[in-house]
Short mmCIF file of C-alpha atoms in Angstrom, two decimals:
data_model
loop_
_atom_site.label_atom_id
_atom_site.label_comp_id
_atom_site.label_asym_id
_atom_site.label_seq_id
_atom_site.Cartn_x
_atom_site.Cartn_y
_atom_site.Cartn_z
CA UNK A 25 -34.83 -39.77 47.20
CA UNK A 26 -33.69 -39.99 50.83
CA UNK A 27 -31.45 -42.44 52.04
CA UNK A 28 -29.97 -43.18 48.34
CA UNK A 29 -26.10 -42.61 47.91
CA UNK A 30 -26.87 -39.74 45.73
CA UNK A 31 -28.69 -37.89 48.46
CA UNK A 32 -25.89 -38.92 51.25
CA UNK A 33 -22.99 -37.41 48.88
CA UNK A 34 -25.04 -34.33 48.54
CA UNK A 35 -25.77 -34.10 52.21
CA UNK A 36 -22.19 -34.79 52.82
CA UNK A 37 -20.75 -32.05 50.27
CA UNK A 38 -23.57 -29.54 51.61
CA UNK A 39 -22.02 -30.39 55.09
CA UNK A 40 -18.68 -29.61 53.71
CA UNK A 41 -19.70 -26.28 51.92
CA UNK A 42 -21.38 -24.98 54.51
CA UNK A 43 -18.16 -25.29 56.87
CA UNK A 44 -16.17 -24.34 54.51
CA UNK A 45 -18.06 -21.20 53.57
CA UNK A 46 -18.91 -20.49 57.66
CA UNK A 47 -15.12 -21.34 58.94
CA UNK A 48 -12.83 -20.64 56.23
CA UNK A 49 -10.08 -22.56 55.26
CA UNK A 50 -9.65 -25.82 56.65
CA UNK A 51 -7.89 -28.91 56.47
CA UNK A 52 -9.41 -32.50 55.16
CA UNK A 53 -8.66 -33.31 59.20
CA UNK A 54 -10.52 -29.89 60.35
CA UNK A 55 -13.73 -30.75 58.27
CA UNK A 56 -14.16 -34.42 59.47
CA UNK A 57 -13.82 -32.91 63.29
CA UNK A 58 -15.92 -29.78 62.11
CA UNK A 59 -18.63 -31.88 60.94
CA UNK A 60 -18.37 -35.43 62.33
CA UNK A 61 -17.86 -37.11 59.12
CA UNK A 62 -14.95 -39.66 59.00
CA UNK A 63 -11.76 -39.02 57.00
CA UNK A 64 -12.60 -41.31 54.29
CA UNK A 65 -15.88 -39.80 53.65
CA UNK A 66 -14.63 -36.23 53.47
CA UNK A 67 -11.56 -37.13 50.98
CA UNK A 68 -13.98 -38.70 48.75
CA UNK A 69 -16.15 -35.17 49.07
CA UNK A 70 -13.74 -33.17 48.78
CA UNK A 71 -12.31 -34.24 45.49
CA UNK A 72 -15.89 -34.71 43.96
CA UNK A 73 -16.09 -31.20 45.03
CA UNK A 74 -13.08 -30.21 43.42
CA UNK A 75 -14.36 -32.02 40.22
CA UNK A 76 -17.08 -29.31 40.28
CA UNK A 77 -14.80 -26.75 40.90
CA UNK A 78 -17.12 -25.75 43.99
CA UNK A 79 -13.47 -26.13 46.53
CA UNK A 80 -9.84 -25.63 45.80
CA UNK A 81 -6.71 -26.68 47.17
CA UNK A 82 -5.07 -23.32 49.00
CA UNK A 83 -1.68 -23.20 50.27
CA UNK A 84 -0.35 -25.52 53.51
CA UNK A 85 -1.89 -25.25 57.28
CA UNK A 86 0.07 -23.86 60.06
CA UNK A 87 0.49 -26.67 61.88
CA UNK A 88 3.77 -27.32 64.29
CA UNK A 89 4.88 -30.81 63.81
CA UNK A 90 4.76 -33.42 60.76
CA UNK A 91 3.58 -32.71 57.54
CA UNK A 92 2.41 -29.54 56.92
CA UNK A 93 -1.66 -30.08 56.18
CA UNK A 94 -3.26 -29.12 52.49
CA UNK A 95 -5.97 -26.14 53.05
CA UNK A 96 -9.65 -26.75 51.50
CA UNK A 97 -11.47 -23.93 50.50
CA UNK A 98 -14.76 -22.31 49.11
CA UNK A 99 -14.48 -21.48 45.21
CA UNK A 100 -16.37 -18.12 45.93
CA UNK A 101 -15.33 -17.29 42.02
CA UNK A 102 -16.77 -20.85 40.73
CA UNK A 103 -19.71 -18.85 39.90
CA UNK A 104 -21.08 -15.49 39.95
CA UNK A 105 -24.46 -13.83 40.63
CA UNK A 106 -26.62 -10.64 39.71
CA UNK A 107 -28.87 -7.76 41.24
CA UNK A 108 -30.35 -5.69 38.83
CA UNK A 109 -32.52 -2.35 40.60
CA UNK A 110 -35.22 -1.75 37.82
CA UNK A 111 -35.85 1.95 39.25
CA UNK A 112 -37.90 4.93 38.03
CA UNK A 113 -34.95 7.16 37.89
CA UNK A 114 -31.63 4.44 37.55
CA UNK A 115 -30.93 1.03 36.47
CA UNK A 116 -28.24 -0.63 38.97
CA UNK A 117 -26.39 -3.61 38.06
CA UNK A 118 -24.53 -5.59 40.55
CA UNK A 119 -21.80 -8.65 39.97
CA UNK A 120 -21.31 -10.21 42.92
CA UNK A 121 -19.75 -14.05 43.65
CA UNK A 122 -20.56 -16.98 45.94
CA UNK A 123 -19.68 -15.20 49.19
CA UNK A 124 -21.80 -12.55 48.05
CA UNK A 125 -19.23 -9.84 47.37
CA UNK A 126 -20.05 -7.35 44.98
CA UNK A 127 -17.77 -7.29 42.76
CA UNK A 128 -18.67 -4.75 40.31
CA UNK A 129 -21.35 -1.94 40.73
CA UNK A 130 -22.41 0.38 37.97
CA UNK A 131 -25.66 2.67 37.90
CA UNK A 132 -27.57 3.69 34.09
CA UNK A 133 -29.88 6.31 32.74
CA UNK A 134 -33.57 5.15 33.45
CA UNK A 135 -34.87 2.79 30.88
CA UNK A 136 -37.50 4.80 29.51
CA UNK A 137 -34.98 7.82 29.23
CA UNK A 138 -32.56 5.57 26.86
CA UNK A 139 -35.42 3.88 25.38
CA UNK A 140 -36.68 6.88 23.47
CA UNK A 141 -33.01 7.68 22.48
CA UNK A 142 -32.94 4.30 20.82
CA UNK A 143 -36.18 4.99 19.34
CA UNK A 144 -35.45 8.85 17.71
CA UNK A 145 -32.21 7.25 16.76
CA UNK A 146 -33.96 4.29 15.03
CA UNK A 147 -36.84 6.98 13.64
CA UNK A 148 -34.41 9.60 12.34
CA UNK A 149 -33.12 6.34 9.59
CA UNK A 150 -37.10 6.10 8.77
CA UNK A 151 -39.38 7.18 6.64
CA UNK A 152 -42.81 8.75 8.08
CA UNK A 153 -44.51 6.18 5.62
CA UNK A 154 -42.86 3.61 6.70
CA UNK A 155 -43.01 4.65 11.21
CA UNK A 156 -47.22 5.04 9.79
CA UNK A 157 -47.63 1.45 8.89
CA UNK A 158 -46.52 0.15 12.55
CA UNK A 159 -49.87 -0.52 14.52
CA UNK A 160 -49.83 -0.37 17.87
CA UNK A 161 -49.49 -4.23 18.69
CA UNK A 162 -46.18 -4.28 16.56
CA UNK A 163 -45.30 -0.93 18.39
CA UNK A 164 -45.88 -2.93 22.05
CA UNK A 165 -43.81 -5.75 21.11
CA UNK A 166 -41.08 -3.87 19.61
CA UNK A 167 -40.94 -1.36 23.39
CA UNK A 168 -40.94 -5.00 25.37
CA UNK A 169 -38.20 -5.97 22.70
CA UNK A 170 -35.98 -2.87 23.63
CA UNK A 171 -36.68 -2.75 27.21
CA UNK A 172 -35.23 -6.32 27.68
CA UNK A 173 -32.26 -5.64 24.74
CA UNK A 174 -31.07 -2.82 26.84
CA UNK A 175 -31.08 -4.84 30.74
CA UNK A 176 -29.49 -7.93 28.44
CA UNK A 177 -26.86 -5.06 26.87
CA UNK A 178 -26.31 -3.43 30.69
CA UNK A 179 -25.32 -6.92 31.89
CA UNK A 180 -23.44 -8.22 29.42
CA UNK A 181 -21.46 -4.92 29.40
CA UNK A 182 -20.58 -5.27 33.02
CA UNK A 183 -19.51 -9.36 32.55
CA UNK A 184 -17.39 -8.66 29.31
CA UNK A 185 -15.11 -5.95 31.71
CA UNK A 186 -15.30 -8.02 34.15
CA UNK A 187 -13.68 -10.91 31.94
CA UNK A 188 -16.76 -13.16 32.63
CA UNK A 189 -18.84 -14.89 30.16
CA UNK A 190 -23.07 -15.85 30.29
CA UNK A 191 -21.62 -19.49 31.64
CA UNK A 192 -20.21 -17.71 34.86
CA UNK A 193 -23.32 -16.16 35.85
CA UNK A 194 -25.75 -18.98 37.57
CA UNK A 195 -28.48 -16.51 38.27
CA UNK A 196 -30.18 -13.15 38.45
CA UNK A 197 -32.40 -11.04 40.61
CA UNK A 198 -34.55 -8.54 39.24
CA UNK A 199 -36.19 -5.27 41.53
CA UNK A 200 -39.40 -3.77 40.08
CA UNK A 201 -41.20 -0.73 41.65
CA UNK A 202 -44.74 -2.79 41.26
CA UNK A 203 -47.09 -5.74 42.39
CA UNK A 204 -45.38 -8.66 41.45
CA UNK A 205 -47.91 -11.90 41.28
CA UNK A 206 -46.18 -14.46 43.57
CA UNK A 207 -47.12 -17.49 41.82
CA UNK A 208 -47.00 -16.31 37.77
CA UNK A 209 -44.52 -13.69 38.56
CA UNK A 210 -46.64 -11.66 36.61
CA UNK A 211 -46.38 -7.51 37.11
CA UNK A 212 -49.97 -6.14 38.52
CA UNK A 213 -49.15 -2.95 38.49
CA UNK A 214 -46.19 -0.51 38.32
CA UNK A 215 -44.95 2.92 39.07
CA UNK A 216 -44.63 5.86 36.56
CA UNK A 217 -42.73 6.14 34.20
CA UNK A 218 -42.97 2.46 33.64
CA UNK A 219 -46.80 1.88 33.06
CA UNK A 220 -47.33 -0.13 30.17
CA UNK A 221 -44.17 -2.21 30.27
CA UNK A 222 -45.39 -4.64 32.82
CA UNK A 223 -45.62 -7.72 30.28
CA UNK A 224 -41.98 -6.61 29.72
CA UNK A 225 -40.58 -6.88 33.25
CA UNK A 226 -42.26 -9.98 33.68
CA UNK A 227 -40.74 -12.95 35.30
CA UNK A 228 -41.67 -15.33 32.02
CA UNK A 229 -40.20 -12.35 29.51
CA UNK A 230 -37.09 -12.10 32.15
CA UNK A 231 -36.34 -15.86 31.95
CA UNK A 232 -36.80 -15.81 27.93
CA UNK A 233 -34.02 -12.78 27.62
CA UNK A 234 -31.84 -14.13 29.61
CA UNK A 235 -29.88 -17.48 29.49
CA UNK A 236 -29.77 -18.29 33.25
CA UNK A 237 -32.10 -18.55 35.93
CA UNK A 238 -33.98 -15.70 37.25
CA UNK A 239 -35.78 -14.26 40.38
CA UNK A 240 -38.30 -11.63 40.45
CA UNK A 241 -39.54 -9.57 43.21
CA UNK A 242 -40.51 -6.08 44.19
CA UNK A 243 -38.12 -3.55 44.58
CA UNK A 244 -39.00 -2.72 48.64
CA UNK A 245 -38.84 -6.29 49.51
CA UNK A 246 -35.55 -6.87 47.85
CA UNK A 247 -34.30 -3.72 49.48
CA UNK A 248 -35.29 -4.90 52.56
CA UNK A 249 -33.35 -8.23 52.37
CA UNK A 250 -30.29 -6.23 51.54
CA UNK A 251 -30.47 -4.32 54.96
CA UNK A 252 -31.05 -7.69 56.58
CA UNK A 253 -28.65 -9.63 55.15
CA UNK A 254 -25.89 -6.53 55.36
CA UNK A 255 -26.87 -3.01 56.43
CA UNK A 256 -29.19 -1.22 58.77
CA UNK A 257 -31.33 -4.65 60.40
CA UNK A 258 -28.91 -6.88 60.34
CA UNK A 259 -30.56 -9.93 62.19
CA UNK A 260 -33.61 -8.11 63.44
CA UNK A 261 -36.43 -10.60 63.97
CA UNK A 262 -39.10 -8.22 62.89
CA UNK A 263 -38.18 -5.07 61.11
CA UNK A 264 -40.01 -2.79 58.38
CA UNK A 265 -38.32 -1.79 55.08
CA UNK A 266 -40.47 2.03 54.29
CA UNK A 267 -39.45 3.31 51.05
CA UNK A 268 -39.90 6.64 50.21
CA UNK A 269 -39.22 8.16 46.29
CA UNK A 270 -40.35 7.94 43.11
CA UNK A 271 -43.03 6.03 44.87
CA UNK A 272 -43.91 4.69 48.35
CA UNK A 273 -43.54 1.02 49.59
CA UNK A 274 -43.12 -1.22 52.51
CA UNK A 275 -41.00 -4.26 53.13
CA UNK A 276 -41.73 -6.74 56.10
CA UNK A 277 -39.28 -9.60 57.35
CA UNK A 278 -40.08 -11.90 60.01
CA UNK A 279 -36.75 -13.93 61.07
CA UNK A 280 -35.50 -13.16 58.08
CA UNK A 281 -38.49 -14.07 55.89
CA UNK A 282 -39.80 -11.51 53.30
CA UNK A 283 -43.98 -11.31 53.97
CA UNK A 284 -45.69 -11.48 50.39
CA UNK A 285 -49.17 -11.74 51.67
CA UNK A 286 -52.43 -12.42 49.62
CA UNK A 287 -51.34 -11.51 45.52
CA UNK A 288 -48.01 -10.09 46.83
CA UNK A 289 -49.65 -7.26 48.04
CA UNK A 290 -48.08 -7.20 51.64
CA UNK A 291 -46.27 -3.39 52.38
CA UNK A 292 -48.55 -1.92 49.30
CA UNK A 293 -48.65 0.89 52.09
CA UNK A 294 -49.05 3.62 48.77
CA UNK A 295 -53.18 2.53 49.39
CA UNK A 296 -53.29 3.79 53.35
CA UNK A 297 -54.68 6.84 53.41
CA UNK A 298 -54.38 8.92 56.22
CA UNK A 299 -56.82 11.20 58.48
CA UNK A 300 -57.42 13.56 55.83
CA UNK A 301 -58.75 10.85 53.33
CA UNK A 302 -55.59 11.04 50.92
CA UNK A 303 -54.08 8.33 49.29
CA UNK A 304 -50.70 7.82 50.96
CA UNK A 305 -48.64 7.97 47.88
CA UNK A 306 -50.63 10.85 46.84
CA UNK A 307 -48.89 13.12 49.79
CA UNK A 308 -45.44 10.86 50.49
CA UNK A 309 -44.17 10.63 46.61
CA UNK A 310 -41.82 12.75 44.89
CA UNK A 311 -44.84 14.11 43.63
CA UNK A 312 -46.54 15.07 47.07
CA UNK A 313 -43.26 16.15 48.30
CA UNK A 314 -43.40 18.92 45.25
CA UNK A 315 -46.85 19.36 45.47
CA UNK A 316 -46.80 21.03 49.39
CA UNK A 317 -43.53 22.81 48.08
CA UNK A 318 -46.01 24.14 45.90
CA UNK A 319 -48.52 25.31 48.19
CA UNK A 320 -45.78 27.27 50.78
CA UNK A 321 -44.23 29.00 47.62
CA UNK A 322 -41.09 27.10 47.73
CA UNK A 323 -40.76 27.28 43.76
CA UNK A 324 -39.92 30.29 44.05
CA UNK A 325 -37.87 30.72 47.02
CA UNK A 326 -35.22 28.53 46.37
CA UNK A 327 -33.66 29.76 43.12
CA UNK A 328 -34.85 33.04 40.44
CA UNK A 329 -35.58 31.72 37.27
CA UNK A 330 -32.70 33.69 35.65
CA UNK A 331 -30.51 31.81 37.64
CA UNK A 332 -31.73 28.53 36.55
CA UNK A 333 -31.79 28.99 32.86
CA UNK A 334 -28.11 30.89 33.12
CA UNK A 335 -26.50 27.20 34.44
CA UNK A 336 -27.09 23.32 33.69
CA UNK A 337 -29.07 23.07 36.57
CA UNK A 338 -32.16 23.70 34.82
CA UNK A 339 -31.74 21.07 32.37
CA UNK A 340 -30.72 18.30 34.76
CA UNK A 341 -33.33 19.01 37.39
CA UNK A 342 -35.95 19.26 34.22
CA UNK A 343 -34.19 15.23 33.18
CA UNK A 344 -34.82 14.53 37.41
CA UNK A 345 -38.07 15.61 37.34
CA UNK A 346 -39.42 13.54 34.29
CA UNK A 347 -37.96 10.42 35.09
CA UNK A 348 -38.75 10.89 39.32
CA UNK A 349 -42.35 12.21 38.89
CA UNK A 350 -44.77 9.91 39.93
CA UNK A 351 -48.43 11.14 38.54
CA UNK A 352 -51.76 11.72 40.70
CA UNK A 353 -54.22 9.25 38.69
CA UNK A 354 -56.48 11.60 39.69
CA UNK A 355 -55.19 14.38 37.04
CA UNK A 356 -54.05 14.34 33.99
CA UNK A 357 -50.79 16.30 34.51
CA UNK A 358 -48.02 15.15 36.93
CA UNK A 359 -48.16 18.95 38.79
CA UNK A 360 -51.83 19.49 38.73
CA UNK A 361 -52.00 23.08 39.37
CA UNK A 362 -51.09 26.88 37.65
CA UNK A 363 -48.42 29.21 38.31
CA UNK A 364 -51.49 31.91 39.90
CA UNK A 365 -51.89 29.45 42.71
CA UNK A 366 -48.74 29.51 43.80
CA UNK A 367 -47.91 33.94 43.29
CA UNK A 368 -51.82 35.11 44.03
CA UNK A 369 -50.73 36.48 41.31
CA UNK A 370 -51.63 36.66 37.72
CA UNK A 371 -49.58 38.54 36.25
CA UNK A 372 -48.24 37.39 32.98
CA UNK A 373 -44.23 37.43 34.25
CA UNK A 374 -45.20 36.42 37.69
CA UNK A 375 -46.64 33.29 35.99
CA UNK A 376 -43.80 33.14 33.43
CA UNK A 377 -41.30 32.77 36.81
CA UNK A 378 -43.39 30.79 38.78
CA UNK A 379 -43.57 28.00 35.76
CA UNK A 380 -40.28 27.82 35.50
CA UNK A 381 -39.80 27.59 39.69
CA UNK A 382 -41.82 24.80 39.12
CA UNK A 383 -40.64 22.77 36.45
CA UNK A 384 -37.44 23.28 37.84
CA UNK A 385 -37.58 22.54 41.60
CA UNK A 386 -36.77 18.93 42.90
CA UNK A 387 -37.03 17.07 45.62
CA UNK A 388 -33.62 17.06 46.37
CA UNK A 389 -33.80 20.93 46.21
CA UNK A 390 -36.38 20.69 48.63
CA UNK A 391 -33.94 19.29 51.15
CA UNK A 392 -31.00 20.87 50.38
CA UNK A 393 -32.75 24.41 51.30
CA UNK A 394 -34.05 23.10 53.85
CA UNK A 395 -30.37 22.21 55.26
CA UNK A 396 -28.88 25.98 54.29
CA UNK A 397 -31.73 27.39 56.44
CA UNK A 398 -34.41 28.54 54.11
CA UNK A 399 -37.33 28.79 55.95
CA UNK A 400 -40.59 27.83 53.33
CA UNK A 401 -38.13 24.33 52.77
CA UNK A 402 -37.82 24.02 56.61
CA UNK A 403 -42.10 24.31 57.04
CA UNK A 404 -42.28 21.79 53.93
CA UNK A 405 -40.45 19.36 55.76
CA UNK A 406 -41.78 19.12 58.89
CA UNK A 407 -45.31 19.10 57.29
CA UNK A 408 -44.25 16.53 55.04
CA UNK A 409 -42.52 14.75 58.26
CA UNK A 410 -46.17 14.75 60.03
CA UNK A 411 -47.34 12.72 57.33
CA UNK A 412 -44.90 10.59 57.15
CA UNK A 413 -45.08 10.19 61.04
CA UNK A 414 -48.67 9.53 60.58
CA UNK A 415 -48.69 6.25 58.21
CA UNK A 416 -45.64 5.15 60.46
CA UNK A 417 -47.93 5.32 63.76
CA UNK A 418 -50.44 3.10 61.84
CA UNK A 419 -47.93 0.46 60.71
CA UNK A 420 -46.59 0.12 64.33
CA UNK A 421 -49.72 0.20 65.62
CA UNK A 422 -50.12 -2.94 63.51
CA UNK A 423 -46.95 -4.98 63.35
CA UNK A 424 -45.53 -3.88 66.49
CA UNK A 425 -41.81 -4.44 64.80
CA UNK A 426 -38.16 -3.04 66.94
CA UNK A 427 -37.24 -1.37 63.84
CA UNK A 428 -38.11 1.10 61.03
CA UNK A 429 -35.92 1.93 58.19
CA UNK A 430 -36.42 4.70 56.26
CA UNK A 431 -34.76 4.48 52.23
CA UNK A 432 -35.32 5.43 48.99
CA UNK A 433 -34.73 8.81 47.13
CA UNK A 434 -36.65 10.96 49.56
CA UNK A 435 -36.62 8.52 52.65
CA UNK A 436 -32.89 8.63 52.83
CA UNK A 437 -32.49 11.95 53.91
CA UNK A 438 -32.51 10.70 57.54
CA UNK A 439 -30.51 13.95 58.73
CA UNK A 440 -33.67 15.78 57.66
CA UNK A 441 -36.45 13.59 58.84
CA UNK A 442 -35.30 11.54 61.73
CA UNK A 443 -35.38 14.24 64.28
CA UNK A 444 -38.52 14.88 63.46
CA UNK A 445 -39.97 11.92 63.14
CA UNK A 446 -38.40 10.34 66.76
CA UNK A 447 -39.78 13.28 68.21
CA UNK A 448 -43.17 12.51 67.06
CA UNK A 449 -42.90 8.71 67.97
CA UNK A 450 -41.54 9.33 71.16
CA UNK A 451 -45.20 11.46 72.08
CA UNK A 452 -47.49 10.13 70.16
CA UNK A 453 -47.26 6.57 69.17
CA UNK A 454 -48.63 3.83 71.56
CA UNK A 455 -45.58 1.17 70.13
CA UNK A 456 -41.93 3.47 70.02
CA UNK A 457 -39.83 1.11 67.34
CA UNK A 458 -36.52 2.42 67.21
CA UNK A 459 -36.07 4.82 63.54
CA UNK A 460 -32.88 4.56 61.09
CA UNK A 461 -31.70 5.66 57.92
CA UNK A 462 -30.93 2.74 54.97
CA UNK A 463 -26.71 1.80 55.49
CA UNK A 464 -27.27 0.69 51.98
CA UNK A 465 -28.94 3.75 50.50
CA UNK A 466 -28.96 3.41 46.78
CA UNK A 467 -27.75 -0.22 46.56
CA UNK A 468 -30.06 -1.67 48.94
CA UNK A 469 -32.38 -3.00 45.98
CA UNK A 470 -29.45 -4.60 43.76
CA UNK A 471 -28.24 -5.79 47.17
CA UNK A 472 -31.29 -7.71 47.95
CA UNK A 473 -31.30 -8.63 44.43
CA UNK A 474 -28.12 -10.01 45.03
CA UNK A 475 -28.94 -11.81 47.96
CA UNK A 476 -31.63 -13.88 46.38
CA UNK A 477 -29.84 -15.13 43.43
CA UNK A 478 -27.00 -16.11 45.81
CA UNK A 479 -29.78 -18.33 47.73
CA UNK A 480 -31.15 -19.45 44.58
CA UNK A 481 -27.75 -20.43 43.22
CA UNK A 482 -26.72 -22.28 46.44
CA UNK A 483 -29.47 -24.15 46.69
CA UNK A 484 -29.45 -25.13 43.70
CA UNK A 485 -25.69 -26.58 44.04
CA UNK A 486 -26.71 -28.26 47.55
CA UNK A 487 -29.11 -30.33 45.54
CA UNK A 488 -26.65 -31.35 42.71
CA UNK A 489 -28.24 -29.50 39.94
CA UNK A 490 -26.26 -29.43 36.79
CA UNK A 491 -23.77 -26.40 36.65
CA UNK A 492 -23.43 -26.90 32.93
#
């Protein structure tokens, strides 16, 4: 309650803290000028501070006469934080501490990729009598079960190097390609290949799994937060986050305040549909990207099948492509289309080689043939550019911001798309924001992630709540 000495000595250490964690180092004398509080108060702070091991004593000021001054300082290790990047195609983990330095950094297969590894693993010790008797409630419950033992395994690995325990870590944020429900931080919907494990990734599931507090948010807003808070719109009052990958997303900030909107659904940009009447998504996902390969041949132009199945490429572009592929709920296969359509031909080897062109061929083949001067990659890109140029027109149109940042797996190949795209806003749209690359690139999620469960954490401490 205001005005009670337990709110003064928290407004007076939060004074304090903040100085310290703004200016650095100071002395006892530094603070009281730096904040206005008298001597006496800031001694008593400063060892209550100490007592919670938020400050530390650090070596002797530099000053010319008399006694040599006794440096205060933030305890940036007091504590430690988390960003975890719950992607389509990685899991990121991030350790970062009170300044917000990360620390540590390490990426993992996608979940559902290790999950079924755990689950042939755990199927090849069972009997088919016994794998027939699990009904498909049991069978839900035990996929949540996994899904949250393998994040809680991830993390843990990365403290226990670290030499950290579960008591160090005050809070994490979590990054989910989906919908997430502001006020139950339930999931309303998610990309593929995560569909069905949205009671899983749920803020209430999160919290249960793990024994410190937790944050939930989608995946383009925290990525968006990390480019404010340290890469590409650092300080820009009104800037737009556009994802581009496995699926396709928009973050907003206003000074440095995330837009959620009406059931979180603010950026959901994947429902726009553009002049021709498609589904934005539909055309700007990995799986539009390799759908208008499809259509200009590229397949089959980049690479002969012989070549492919003579080297690992094959195999890990087959891996990519099941854990990037986003599927058209419209059709009932993630490529929606036969071999003859791309040839003309249908000829049985013609199909044969165009299959395997196809199950093959990436996005980031796409791009990378497109920078050694193939010609079908080049058209593909500026087509695909167009489109991308043409949901970017609308959202300036409509938010008017100074700056667009293209990330994500496909968006961050700026040295591809920028030139086209600037050319395109610089004749055709009626508001010219300026257009960047991500800084970030694949940590801008567990960045933002970061970010929040270092404002969590620090609020939390300004307001004296119990770091037991």
């Amino acid at each position: 309650m205001a005005g009670t000495p337990q709110y003064l000595r928290n407004l007076n250490e939060n004074l304090i803290m903040d100085a310290l964690i703004n200016q650095g180092a100071m002395s006892r004398a530094d603070i009281s000028r730096q904040t206005g509080l008298s001597k006496p108060t800031v001694s008593s702070a400063v060892e209550h501070l100490i007592e919670r091991n938020l400050v530390k004593e650090t070596g002797r000021a530099d000053n010319a006469q008399g006694r040599k001054a006794t440096l205060i300082q933030f305890n940036e290790t007091a504590y430690y934080v988390c960003g975890v990047d719950i992607g389509a195609t990685r899991i990121r983990v991030a350790l970062a501490d009170l300044n917000g330095q990360i620390v540590a950094y390490a990426a993992y297969p996608p979940i559902i990729q290790d999950m079924h590894q755990q689950q042939e693993s755990n199927e090849s010790q069972e009997s088919k009598e016994s794998q027939q008797s699990i009904d498909s409630q049991q069978s839900n419950e035990s996929s949540e079960r996994s899904v949250l033992l393998l994040l809680h395994g991830y993390v843990n690995q990365m403290l226990q190097k670290n030499g950290l325990e579960w008591s160090n870590i005050r809070c994490i944020g979590f990054g989910i390609p989906g919908v997430v429900l502001p006020g139950s931080g339930k999931i309303k919907r998610i990309v593929e290949p995560l569909t069905g494990m949205e009671s899983a990734f749920s803020r209430d599931a999160l919290a249960r799994a793990f024994p410190c507090d937790v944050i939930l948010d989608n995946d383009v807003n925290m990525a968006a937060l990390g480019e404010y808070r340290s890469g590409a719109a650092v300080d820009s009052p009104l800037f737009v986050f556009f994802s581009i990958g496995a699926g396709t997303g928009a973050g907003i900030m206003v000074q440095g305040q995330l837009l959620h909107g009406l059931g979180g659904m603010t950026g959901e940009v994947a429902e726009m549909l553009l002049e021709n009447g498609s589904r934005l998504e539909d055309v700007l996902s990995a799986y539009g990207l390799l759908h208008l390969a499809k259509q200009q041949g590229v397949a089959l132009g980049l690479k002969t099948s012989n070549e492919l199945k003579n080297s690992n490429e094959l195999k890990e572009s087959n891996e990519i492509k099941k854990s990037n592929e986003v599927k058209n709920p419209k059709h009932s296969d993630a490529l929606p289309f036969s071999a003859e359509e791309v040839t003309g031909d249908n000829t049985d080897d013609n199909i044969d080689a165009a299959a395997d062109g196809l199950q093959a061929l990436t996005p980031e083949m796409i791009f990378e043939a497109a920078r050694s001067g193939e010609a079908l990659a080049i058209s593909v890109i500026k087509q695909y550019s167009r489109m991308i140029a043409q949901a970017l027109r609308q959202i300036s149109t409509v938010l008017a911001p100074e700056l667009i940042v293209l990330g994500g797996g496909i968006g961050g190949n700026g040295d591809m798309l920028l030139p086209i795209l600037r050319q395109i806003a610089a004749e055709q749209f009626p508001v010219k924001p300026q257009l960047i690359c991500s800084a970030l690139g694949e940590r801008a999620v567990v960045t933002g992630a970061v970010q929040v469960a270092l404002q969590r954490t620090l609020l939390n401490l300004q307001q004296g709540v119990s770091e037991e």
